[in-house]
Structure formats: C-alpha cells, structure tokens
Amino acid sequence: MKIIPPHYEHVERWTFGSTDEEADKLIELIVLGIKTATCSLYEPDNIPEKGDAFVIIGADSEPACSVEITDVLVTTFLKVDEAHARAEGEGDLTLAYWQKVTREFFEEFGLFSFDMKLICLRFKLLEVFKDA
C-alpha cells in the first residue's frame, strides 16, 4: 500500500497507457523525468487547466505519483509537433513514432482521424508516493 498525503485524497486519478505493463512503464518514465507530456481526446467540458494536479495510478491500482499541469494546448493530430512528441518520452522520441502509436491507440477505439482534436498537456512531477 502506498502512503499518499491527505491533500491528494480528492484529486482526480489518471492512468496512462492501455495495458498494465504500459501503465507502469510510463510511470517509470515520469519519475525519471523523461515523460513530461501526454495527450487525450478533446472533450470541451473536460479540459485540465494549468496548475491542476492529478494522481497517476499504476497497474496495481495504487497511486504512484502526482503531477501538475504546466501547459495546455488544444490542437489537431497533424499539428502536434516534434517537441511535444519528444516530451511524451516514449519510443525513439520522434514525431513519427508518436504519430504511429497515437494513431494505433485511437484506432483501437474507433476514434482516429487526421483532423481529430487533441488536448496536449505538459506536466511536472510533484511527488512520488512511497510504500507503507
């Protein structure tokens, strides 16, 4: 069980990736400072704001760490740039890799299109939660 400070009790929880293995790998990249960005499908009523904090959940459904949003950009799939792809911290850090895996992810759910709107988020690590 993880020790989580009381001020995170009501903070929204996020899971990255589509498998347990991927979720834990992405948490590792966050903790190492390699992954400092993510993106999600644009939902106009659910856009995080700069300064919002989130608790990241691992494959074991335990809170692993917390992050704070530092930048928010609404854009389309084709307008995401190399800098954002690199900040996502995955694969070979190229835009081509990001486009491939992001396209595959959204295609799994029947949501992909080249002009789809995305919310691109930059974040910083706030805290890593320790085991009790």
mmCIF file of N, CA and C in Angstrom:
data_model
loop_
_atom_site.group_PDB
_atom_site.id
_atom_site.type_symbol
_atom_site.label_atom_id
_atom_site.label_comp_id
_atom_site.label_asym_id
_atom_site.label_seq_id
_atom_site.Cartn_x
_atom_site.Cartn_y
_atom_site.Cartn_z
ATOM 1 N N MET A 1 0.840 -1.184 0.000
ATOM 2 C CA MET A 1 0.000 0.000 0.000
ATOM 3 C C MET A 1 0.887 1.251 0.000
ATOM 4 N N LYS A 2 0.473 2.245 -0.758
ATOM 5 C CA LYS A 2 1.243 3.487 -0.863
ATOM 6 C C LYS A 2 0.762 4.495 0.185
ATOM 7 N N ILE A 3 1.710 5.273 0.649
ATOM 8 C CA ILE A 3 1.376 6.380 1.536
ATOM 9 C C ILE A 3 1.122 7.589 0.652
ATOM 10 N N ILE A 4 -0.083 8.130 0.730
ATOM 11 C CA ILE A 4 -0.474 9.265 -0.097
ATOM 12 C C ILE A 4 -0.858 10.407 0.838
ATOM 13 N N PRO A 5 -0.260 11.578 0.672
ATOM 14 C CA PRO A 5 -0.584 12.709 1.543
ATOM 15 C C PRO A 5 -2.069 13.072 1.474
ATOM 16 N N PRO A 6 -2.634 13.508 2.589
ATOM 17 C CA PRO A 6 -4.072 13.805 2.642
ATOM 18 C C PRO A 6 -4.542 14.823 1.602
ATOM 19 N N HIS A 7 -3.683 15.762 1.204
ATOM 20 C CA HIS A 7 -4.129 16.780 0.238
ATOM 21 C C HIS A 7 -4.370 16.208 -1.166
ATOM 22 N N TYR A 8 -4.031 14.938 -1.388
ATOM 23 C CA TYR A 8 -4.324 14.293 -2.674
ATOM 24 C C TYR A 8 -5.574 13.416 -2.613
ATOM 25 N N GLU A 9 -6.231 13.375 -1.461
ATOM 26 C CA GLU A 9 -7.370 12.490 -1.264
ATOM 27 C C GLU A 9 -8.471 12.676 -2.313
ATOM 28 N N HIS A 10 -8.759 13.914 -2.672
ATOM 29 C CA HIS A 10 -9.857 14.183 -3.606
ATOM 30 C C HIS A 10 -9.368 14.623 -4.988
ATOM 31 N N VAL A 11 -8.089 14.405 -5.265
ATOM 32 C CA VAL A 11 -7.518 14.775 -6.557
ATOM 33 C C VAL A 11 -7.856 13.691 -7.576
ATOM 34 N N GLU A 12 -8.225 14.121 -8.787
ATOM 35 C CA GLU A 12 -8.576 13.182 -9.849
ATOM 36 C C GLU A 12 -7.423 12.226 -10.133
ATOM 37 N N ARG A 13 -7.763 10.968 -10.378
ATOM 38 C CA ARG A 13 -6.781 9.933 -10.682
ATOM 39 C C ARG A 13 -6.740 9.677 -12.188
ATOM 40 N N TRP A 14 -5.537 9.479 -12.707
ATOM 41 C CA TRP A 14 -5.324 9.168 -14.116
ATOM 42 C C TRP A 14 -4.512 7.881 -14.235
ATOM 43 N N THR A 15 -4.762 7.146 -15.295
ATOM 44 C CA THR A 15 -3.933 6.011 -15.670
ATOM 45 C C THR A 15 -3.440 6.265 -17.082
ATOM 46 N N PHE A 16 -2.156 6.067 -17.312
ATOM 47 C CA PHE A 16 -1.584 6.206 -18.648
ATOM 48 C C PHE A 16 -1.447 4.826 -19.280
ATOM 49 N N GLY A 17 -1.570 4.770 -20.601
ATOM 50 C CA GLY A 17 -1.363 3.530 -21.329
ATOM 51 C C GLY A 17 -2.621 2.689 -21.412
ATOM 52 N N SER A 18 -2.549 1.640 -22.226
ATOM 53 C CA SER A 18 -3.724 0.790 -22.410
ATOM 54 C C SER A 18 -3.536 -0.606 -21.833
ATOM 55 N N THR A 19 -2.358 -0.883 -21.261
ATOM 56 C CA THR A 19 -2.121 -2.159 -20.589
ATOM 57 C C THR A 19 -1.466 -1.886 -19.236
ATOM 58 N N ASP A 20 -1.511 -2.877 -18.350
ATOM 59 C CA ASP A 20 -0.855 -2.723 -17.041
ATOM 60 C C ASP A 20 0.642 -2.499 -17.205
ATOM 61 N N GLU A 21 1.254 -3.255 -18.100
ATOM 62 C CA GLU A 21 2.692 -3.122 -18.332
ATOM 63 C C GLU A 21 3.037 -1.720 -18.827
ATOM 64 N N GLU A 22 2.239 -1.227 -19.745
ATOM 65 C CA GLU A 22 2.475 0.110 -20.292
ATOM 66 C C GLU A 22 2.276 1.177 -19.215
ATOM 67 N N ALA A 23 1.260 1.022 -18.385
ATOM 68 C CA ALA A 23 1.000 1.985 -17.311
ATOM 69 C C ALA A 23 2.209 2.111 -16.400
ATOM 70 N N ASP A 24 2.773 0.980 -15.996
ATOM 71 C CA ASP A 24 3.934 1.015 -15.096
ATOM 72 C C ASP A 24 5.174 1.573 -15.784
ATOM 73 N N LYS A 25 5.356 1.260 -17.062
ATOM 74 C CA LYS A 25 6.499 1.797 -17.806
ATOM 75 C C LYS A 25 6.397 3.319 -17.924
ATOM 76 N N LEU A 26 5.187 3.826 -18.183
ATOM 77 C CA LEU A 26 5.015 5.276 -18.316
ATOM 78 C C LEU A 26 5.225 5.983 -16.981
ATOM 79 N N ILE A 27 4.812 5.355 -15.889
ATOM 80 C CA ILE A 27 5.089 5.937 -14.564
ATOM 81 C C ILE A 27 6.597 6.013 -14.340
ATOM 82 N N GLU A 28 7.304 4.959 -14.716
ATOM 83 C CA GLU A 28 8.761 4.967 -14.587
ATOM 84 C C GLU A 28 9.367 6.131 -15.369
ATOM 85 N N LEU A 29 8.865 6.367 -16.586
ATOM 86 C CA LEU A 29 9.365 7.480 -17.402
ATOM 87 C C LEU A 29 9.056 8.832 -16.762
ATOM 88 N N ILE A 30 7.900 8.944 -16.111
ATOM 89 C CA ILE A 30 7.548 10.193 -15.406
ATOM 90 C C ILE A 30 8.516 10.418 -14.253
ATOM 91 N N VAL A 31 8.721 9.395 -13.449
ATOM 92 C CA VAL A 31 9.594 9.511 -12.273
ATOM 93 C C VAL A 31 11.027 9.845 -12.689
ATOM 94 N N LEU A 32 11.473 9.314 -13.820
ATOM 95 C CA LEU A 32 12.825 9.600 -14.316
ATOM 96 C C LEU A 32 12.929 10.971 -14.984
ATOM 97 N N GLY A 33 11.801 11.659 -15.167
ATOM 98 C CA GLY A 33 11.817 12.975 -15.802
ATOM 99 C C GLY A 33 11.852 12.919 -17.314
ATOM 100 N N ILE A 34 11.629 11.745 -17.898
ATOM 101 C CA ILE A 34 11.661 11.595 -19.353
ATOM 102 C C ILE A 34 10.304 11.925 -19.956
ATOM 103 N N LYS A 35 9.242 11.490 -19.311
ATOM 104 C CA LYS A 35 7.884 11.765 -19.794
ATOM 105 C C LYS A 35 7.351 12.988 -19.055
ATOM 106 N N THR A 36 7.154 14.070 -19.798
ATOM 107 C CA THR A 36 6.652 15.318 -19.213
ATOM 108 C C THR A 36 5.453 15.856 -19.991
ATOM 109 N N ALA A 37 4.835 14.974 -20.793
ATOM 110 C CA ALA A 37 3.678 15.392 -21.591
ATOM 111 C C ALA A 37 2.801 14.187 -21.883
ATOM 112 N N THR A 38 1.565 14.492 -22.240
ATOM 113 C CA THR A 38 0.613 13.489 -22.693
ATOM 114 C C THR A 38 -0.432 14.175 -23.545
ATOM 115 N N CYS A 39 -1.312 13.395 -24.127
ATOM 116 C CA CYS A 39 -2.428 13.980 -24.862
ATOM 117 C C CYS A 39 -3.654 13.111 -24.657
ATOM 118 N N SER A 40 -4.800 13.712 -24.882
ATOM 119 C CA SER A 40 -6.060 12.984 -24.798
ATOM 120 C C SER A 40 -7.015 13.555 -25.830
ATOM 121 N N LEU A 41 -8.074 12.816 -26.055
ATOM 122 C CA LEU A 41 -9.097 13.269 -26.982
ATOM 123 C C LEU A 41 -9.736 14.549 -26.445
ATOM 124 N N TYR A 42 -9.969 15.487 -27.319
ATOM 125 C CA TYR A 42 -10.590 16.761 -26.943
ATOM 126 C C TYR A 42 -12.015 16.541 -26.468
ATOM 127 N N GLU A 43 -12.265 16.973 -25.257
ATOM 128 C CA GLU A 43 -13.614 16.996 -24.693
ATOM 129 C C GLU A 43 -13.806 18.399 -24.126
ATOM 130 N N PRO A 44 -14.636 19.223 -24.756
ATOM 131 C CA PRO A 44 -14.729 20.636 -24.368
ATOM 132 C C PRO A 44 -15.107 20.869 -22.907
ATOM 133 N N ASP A 45 -15.806 19.921 -22.301
ATOM 134 C CA ASP A 45 -16.208 20.090 -20.904
ATOM 135 C C ASP A 45 -15.213 19.487 -19.923
ATOM 136 N N ASN A 46 -14.086 18.995 -20.432
ATOM 137 C CA ASN A 46 -13.130 18.318 -19.560
ATOM 138 C C ASN A 46 -11.692 18.678 -19.944
ATOM 139 N N ILE A 47 -11.393 19.963 -19.942
ATOM 140 C CA ILE A 47 -10.054 20.423 -20.295
ATOM 141 C C ILE A 47 -9.326 20.828 -19.013
ATOM 142 N N PRO A 48 -8.258 20.101 -18.668
ATOM 143 C CA PRO A 48 -7.484 20.486 -17.492
ATOM 144 C C PRO A 48 -6.913 21.890 -17.663
ATOM 145 N N GLU A 49 -6.623 22.526 -16.554
ATOM 146 C CA GLU A 49 -6.049 23.869 -16.575
ATOM 147 C C GLU A 49 -4.654 23.853 -15.980
ATOM 148 N N LYS A 50 -3.860 24.811 -16.394
ATOM 149 C CA LYS A 50 -2.526 24.981 -15.834
ATOM 150 C C LYS A 50 -2.663 25.081 -14.317
ATOM 151 N N GLY A 51 -1.846 24.313 -13.611
ATOM 152 C CA GLY A 51 -1.883 24.310 -12.153
ATOM 153 C C GLY A 51 -2.687 23.160 -11.564
ATOM 154 N N ASP A 52 -3.522 22.508 -12.375
ATOM 155 C CA ASP A 52 -4.274 21.346 -11.885
ATOM 156 C C ASP A 52 -3.300 20.221 -11.539
ATOM 157 N N ALA A 53 -3.618 19.488 -10.475
ATOM 158 C CA ALA A 53 -2.817 18.330 -10.080
ATOM 159 C C ALA A 53 -3.623 17.059 -10.309
ATOM 160 N N PHE A 54 -2.900 15.979 -10.602
ATOM 161 C CA PHE A 54 -3.507 14.673 -10.820
ATOM 162 C C PHE A 54 -2.645 13.605 -10.173
ATOM 163 N N VAL A 55 -3.279 12.557 -9.696
ATOM 164 C CA VAL A 55 -2.574 11.404 -9.145
ATOM 165 C C VAL A 55 -2.540 10.342 -10.241
ATOM 166 N N ILE A 56 -1.354 9.801 -10.483
ATOM 167 C CA ILE A 56 -1.176 8.785 -11.522
ATOM 168 C C ILE A 56 -1.217 7.411 -10.857
ATOM 169 N N ILE A 57 -2.056 6.545 -11.427
ATOM 170 C CA ILE A 57 -2.291 5.214 -10.889
ATOM 171 C C ILE A 57 -1.510 4.180 -11.694
ATOM 172 N N GLY A 58 -0.915 3.222 -10.999
ATOM 173 C CA GLY A 58 -0.176 2.158 -11.660
ATOM 174 C C GLY A 58 -1.033 0.941 -11.940
ATOM 175 N N ALA A 59 -0.405 -0.087 -12.478
ATOM 176 C CA ALA A 59 -1.099 -1.321 -12.844
ATOM 177 C C ALA A 59 -1.734 -1.997 -11.635
ATOM 178 N N ASP A 60 -1.175 -1.790 -10.461
ATOM 179 C CA ASP A 60 -1.709 -2.410 -9.249
ATOM 180 C C ASP A 60 -2.875 -1.616 -8.660
ATOM 181 N N SER A 61 -3.331 -0.599 -9.408
ATOM 182 C CA SER A 61 -4.415 0.304 -8.986
ATOM 183 C C SER A 61 -4.033 1.158 -7.787
ATOM 184 N N GLU A 62 -2.760 1.206 -7.487
ATOM 185 C CA GLU A 62 -2.246 2.028 -6.398
ATOM 186 C C GLU A 62 -1.735 3.367 -6.952
ATOM 187 N N PRO A 63 -1.958 4.456 -6.229
ATOM 188 C CA PRO A 63 -1.381 5.737 -6.630
ATOM 189 C C PRO A 63 0.145 5.653 -6.620
ATOM 190 N N ALA A 64 0.776 6.103 -7.696
ATOM 191 C CA ALA A 64 2.228 6.018 -7.814
ATOM 192 C C ALA A 64 2.911 7.373 -7.625
ATOM 193 N N CYS A 65 2.295 8.429 -8.169
ATOM 194 C CA CYS A 65 2.905 9.753 -8.101
ATOM 195 C C CYS A 65 1.845 10.803 -8.403
ATOM 196 N N SER A 66 2.239 12.053 -8.250
ATOM 197 C CA SER A 66 1.351 13.153 -8.625
ATOM 198 C C SER A 66 2.083 14.068 -9.593
ATOM 199 N N VAL A 67 1.305 14.697 -10.467
ATOM 200 C CA VAL A 67 1.848 15.643 -11.437
ATOM 201 C C VAL A 67 1.004 16.912 -11.427
ATOM 202 N N GLU A 68 1.609 17.994 -11.903
ATOM 203 C CA GLU A 68 0.904 19.268 -12.044
ATOM 204 C C GLU A 68 0.979 19.702 -13.499
ATOM 205 N N ILE A 69 -0.148 20.120 -14.050
ATOM 206 C CA ILE A 69 -0.198 20.602 -15.430
ATOM 207 C C ILE A 69 0.524 21.945 -15.525
ATOM 208 N N THR A 70 1.446 22.038 -16.489
ATOM 209 C CA THR A 70 2.195 23.283 -16.689
ATOM 210 C C THR A 70 1.820 23.996 -17.979
ATOM 211 N N ASP A 71 1.182 23.260 -18.910
ATOM 212 C CA ASP A 71 0.786 23.875 -20.175
ATOM 213 C C ASP A 71 -0.326 23.042 -20.805
ATOM 214 N N VAL A 72 -1.276 23.725 -21.430
ATOM 215 C CA VAL A 72 -2.408 23.071 -22.091
ATOM 216 C C VAL A 72 -2.537 23.649 -23.495
ATOM 217 N N LEU A 73 -2.638 22.774 -24.479
ATOM 218 C CA LEU A 73 -2.797 23.198 -25.862
ATOM 219 C C LEU A 73 -3.839 22.313 -26.532
ATOM 220 N N VAL A 74 -4.852 22.920 -27.117
ATOM 221 C CA VAL A 74 -5.824 22.180 -27.922
ATOM 222 C C VAL A 74 -5.394 22.336 -29.372
ATOM 223 N N THR A 75 -5.199 21.207 -30.040
ATOM 224 C CA THR A 75 -4.725 21.215 -31.414
ATOM 225 C C THR A 75 -5.252 19.971 -32.131
ATOM 226 N N THR A 76 -4.855 19.782 -33.364
ATOM 227 C CA THR A 76 -5.257 18.581 -34.096
ATOM 228 C C THR A 76 -4.077 17.610 -34.161
ATOM 229 N N PHE A 77 -4.394 16.375 -34.470
ATOM 230 C CA PHE A 77 -3.382 15.330 -34.576
ATOM 231 C C PHE A 77 -2.231 15.766 -35.474
ATOM 232 N N LEU A 78 -2.538 16.297 -36.648
ATOM 233 C CA LEU A 78 -1.490 16.659 -37.605
ATOM 234 C C LEU A 78 -0.685 17.897 -37.208
ATOM 235 N N LYS A 79 -1.166 18.661 -36.236
ATOM 236 C CA LYS A 79 -0.437 19.862 -35.813
ATOM 237 C C LYS A 79 0.433 19.636 -34.579
ATOM 238 N N VAL A 80 0.382 18.435 -34.006
ATOM 239 C CA VAL A 80 1.274 18.125 -32.882
ATOM 240 C C VAL A 80 2.703 18.139 -33.418
ATOM 241 N N ASP A 81 3.602 18.794 -32.691
ATOM 242 C CA ASP A 81 4.969 18.955 -33.191
ATOM 243 C C ASP A 81 5.967 17.997 -32.535
ATOM 244 N N GLU A 82 7.170 18.032 -33.079
ATOM 245 C CA GLU A 82 8.268 17.173 -32.611
ATOM 246 C C GLU A 82 8.560 17.394 -31.125
ATOM 247 N N ALA A 83 8.480 18.636 -30.662
ATOM 248 C CA ALA A 83 8.775 18.935 -29.256
ATOM 249 C C ALA A 83 7.784 18.231 -28.325
ATOM 250 N N HIS A 84 6.516 18.235 -28.705
ATOM 251 C CA HIS A 84 5.534 17.547 -27.870
ATOM 252 C C HIS A 84 5.782 16.038 -27.908
ATOM 253 N N ALA A 85 6.023 15.499 -29.088
ATOM 254 C CA ALA A 85 6.290 14.061 -29.225
ATOM 255 C C ALA A 85 7.471 13.643 -28.349
ATOM 256 N N ARG A 86 8.525 14.433 -28.345
ATOM 257 C CA ARG A 86 9.710 14.150 -27.532
ATOM 258 C C ARG A 86 9.363 14.205 -26.054
ATOM 259 N N ALA A 87 8.556 15.198 -25.658
ATOM 260 C CA ALA A 87 8.185 15.353 -24.247
ATOM 261 C C ALA A 87 7.301 14.202 -23.755
ATOM 262 N N GLU A 88 6.596 13.534 -24.678
ATOM 263 C CA GLU A 88 5.811 12.369 -24.255
ATOM 264 C C GLU A 88 6.719 11.232 -23.809
ATOM 265 N N GLY A 89 7.990 11.261 -24.229
ATOM 266 C CA GLY A 89 9.011 10.385 -23.663
ATOM 267 C C GLY A 89 8.971 8.925 -24.062
ATOM 268 N N GLU A 90 8.277 8.593 -25.121
ATOM 269 C CA GLU A 90 8.109 7.183 -25.471
ATOM 270 C C GLU A 90 8.841 6.815 -26.748
ATOM 271 N N GLY A 91 9.183 5.532 -26.856
ATOM 272 C CA GLY A 91 9.822 5.028 -28.067
ATOM 273 C C GLY A 91 11.124 5.738 -28.363
ATOM 274 N N ASP A 92 11.318 6.107 -29.630
ATOM 275 C CA ASP A 92 12.555 6.781 -30.032
ATOM 276 C C ASP A 92 12.446 8.307 -29.948
ATOM 277 N N LEU A 93 11.364 8.783 -29.333
ATOM 278 C CA LEU A 93 11.132 10.216 -29.066
ATOM 279 C C LEU A 93 10.870 11.050 -30.315
ATOM 280 N N THR A 94 10.601 10.412 -31.457
ATOM 281 C CA THR A 94 10.364 11.164 -32.690
ATOM 282 C C THR A 94 8.872 11.404 -32.904
ATOM 283 N N LEU A 95 8.590 12.382 -33.733
ATOM 284 C CA LEU A 95 7.210 12.663 -34.120
ATOM 285 C C LEU A 95 6.614 11.476 -34.872
ATOM 286 N N ALA A 96 7.404 10.834 -35.723
ATOM 287 C CA ALA A 96 6.909 9.680 -36.484
ATOM 288 C C ALA A 96 6.465 8.562 -35.537
ATOM 289 N N TYR A 97 7.247 8.285 -34.513
ATOM 290 C CA TYR A 97 6.867 7.251 -33.541
ATOM 291 C C TYR A 97 5.594 7.667 -32.814
ATOM 292 N N TRP A 98 5.551 8.914 -32.356
ATOM 293 C CA TRP A 98 4.365 9.403 -31.639
ATOM 294 C C TRP A 98 3.123 9.265 -32.513
ATOM 295 N N GLN A 99 3.213 9.676 -33.777
ATOM 296 C CA GLN A 99 2.063 9.584 -34.676
ATOM 297 C C GLN A 99 1.610 8.139 -34.844
ATOM 298 N N LYS A 100 2.548 7.223 -34.978
ATOM 299 C CA LYS A 100 2.212 5.810 -35.168
ATOM 300 C C LYS A 100 1.465 5.260 -33.953
ATOM 301 N N VAL A 101 2.035 5.419 -32.751
ATOM 302 C CA VAL A 101 1.408 4.806 -31.563
ATOM 303 C C VAL A 101 0.140 5.541 -31.150
ATOM 304 N N THR A 102 0.086 6.837 -31.359
ATOM 305 C CA THR A 102 -1.119 7.592 -31.025
ATOM 306 C C THR A 102 -2.252 7.211 -31.972
ATOM 307 N N ARG A 103 -1.915 7.103 -33.238
ATOM 308 C CA ARG A 103 -2.928 6.676 -34.222
ATOM 309 C C ARG A 103 -3.456 5.287 -33.861
ATOM 310 N N GLU A 104 -2.556 4.337 -33.566
ATOM 311 C CA GLU A 104 -2.961 2.977 -33.201
ATOM 312 C C GLU A 104 -3.852 2.977 -31.960
ATOM 313 N N PHE A 105 -3.486 3.800 -30.969
ATOM 314 C CA PHE A 105 -4.268 3.864 -29.738
ATOM 315 C C PHE A 105 -5.704 4.310 -30.027
ATOM 316 N N PHE A 106 -5.860 5.401 -30.747
ATOM 317 C CA PHE A 106 -7.201 5.916 -31.020
ATOM 318 C C PHE A 106 -7.972 5.040 -32.015
ATOM 319 N N GLU A 107 -7.267 4.370 -32.918
ATOM 320 C CA GLU A 107 -7.937 3.453 -33.837
ATOM 321 C C GLU A 107 -8.560 2.269 -33.091
ATOM 322 N N GLU A 108 -7.913 1.836 -32.000
ATOM 323 C CA GLU A 108 -8.463 0.739 -31.192
ATOM 324 C C GLU A 108 -9.892 1.025 -30.744
ATOM 325 N N PHE A 109 -10.177 2.300 -30.532
ATOM 326 C CA PHE A 109 -11.483 2.717 -30.032
ATOM 327 C C PHE A 109 -12.364 3.320 -31.126
ATOM 328 N N GLY A 110 -11.895 3.259 -32.370
ATOM 329 C CA GLY A 110 -12.654 3.803 -33.486
ATOM 330 C C GLY A 110 -12.759 5.320 -33.453
ATOM 331 N N LEU A 111 -11.765 5.980 -32.871
ATOM 332 C CA LEU A 111 -11.832 7.427 -32.678
ATOM 333 C C LEU A 111 -10.859 8.216 -33.545
ATOM 334 N N PHE A 112 -10.002 7.531 -34.297
ATOM 335 C CA PHE A 112 -8.950 8.249 -35.003
ATOM 336 C C PHE A 112 -9.431 8.934 -36.274
ATOM 337 N N SER A 113 -8.924 10.157 -36.478
ATOM 338 C CA SER A 113 -8.961 10.851 -37.764
ATOM 339 C C SER A 113 -7.800 11.833 -37.765
ATOM 340 N N PHE A 114 -7.303 12.165 -38.936
ATOM 341 C CA PHE A 114 -6.155 13.065 -39.016
ATOM 342 C C PHE A 114 -6.476 14.460 -38.494
ATOM 343 N N ASP A 115 -7.742 14.854 -38.555
ATOM 344 C CA ASP A 115 -8.113 16.196 -38.074
ATOM 345 C C ASP A 115 -8.748 16.151 -36.682
ATOM 346 N N MET A 116 -8.608 15.010 -35.994
ATOM 347 C CA MET A 116 -9.171 14.910 -34.646
ATOM 348 C C MET A 116 -8.516 15.927 -33.726
ATOM 349 N N LYS A 117 -9.320 16.486 -32.822
ATOM 350 C CA LYS A 117 -8.794 17.451 -31.862
ATOM 351 C C LYS A 117 -8.257 16.717 -30.641
ATOM 352 N N LEU A 118 -7.110 17.190 -30.187
ATOM 353 C CA LEU A 118 -6.452 16.619 -29.011
ATOM 354 C C LEU A 118 -6.177 17.711 -27.992
ATOM 355 N N ILE A 119 -6.139 17.310 -26.743
ATOM 356 C CA ILE A 119 -5.668 18.178 -25.675
ATOM 357 C C ILE A 119 -4.247 17.722 -25.360
ATOM 358 N N CYS A 120 -3.281 18.562 -25.654
ATOM 359 C CA CYS A 120 -1.875 18.252 -25.372
ATOM 360 C C CYS A 120 -1.497 18.924 -24.055
ATOM 361 N N LEU A 121 -1.006 18.114 -23.138
ATOM 362 C CA LEU A 121 -0.679 18.594 -21.803
ATOM 363 C C LEU A 121 0.791 18.412 -21.507
ATOM 364 N N ARG A 122 1.384 19.423 -20.915
ATOM 365 C CA ARG A 122 2.730 19.319 -20.338
ATOM 366 C C ARG A 122 2.526 19.285 -18.836
ATOM 367 N N PHE A 123 3.388 18.552 -18.154
ATOM 368 C CA PHE A 123 3.265 18.458 -16.703
ATOM 369 C C PHE A 123 4.637 18.308 -16.058
ATOM 370 N N LYS A 124 4.641 18.519 -14.749
ATOM 371 C CA LYS A 124 5.862 18.278 -13.974
ATOM 372 C C LYS A 124 5.509 17.340 -12.832
ATOM 373 N N LEU A 125 6.486 16.535 -12.462
ATOM 374 C CA LEU A 125 6.321 15.618 -11.348
ATOM 375 C C LEU A 125 6.295 16.414 -10.050
ATOM 376 N N LEU A 126 5.315 16.134 -9.216
ATOM 377 C CA LEU A 126 5.228 16.785 -7.915
ATOM 378 C C LEU A 126 5.797 15.892 -6.815
ATOM 379 N N GLU A 127 5.331 14.635 -6.809
ATOM 380 C CA GLU A 127 5.673 13.771 -5.686
ATOM 381 C C GLU A 127 5.551 12.301 -6.097
ATOM 382 N N VAL A 128 6.466 11.505 -5.597
ATOM 383 C CA VAL A 128 6.406 10.051 -5.772
ATOM 384 C C VAL A 128 5.951 9.478 -4.442
ATOM 385 N N PHE A 129 4.941 8.633 -4.472
ATOM 386 C CA PHE A 129 4.385 8.066 -3.251
ATOM 387 C C PHE A 129 5.167 6.819 -2.860
ATOM 388 N N LYS A 130 5.464 6.710 -1.596
ATOM 389 C CA LYS A 130 6.254 5.596 -1.058
ATOM 390 C C LYS A 130 5.343 4.490 -0.529
ATOM 391 N N ASP A 131 5.882 3.297 -0.474
ATOM 392 C CA ASP A 131 5.147 2.169 0.102
ATOM 393 C C ASP A 131 5.054 2.338 1.620
ATOM 394 N N ALA A 132 3.920 1.905 2.166
ATOM 395 C CA ALA A 132 3.708 1.985 3.614
ATOM 396 C C ALA A 132 4.506 0.910 4.313
#
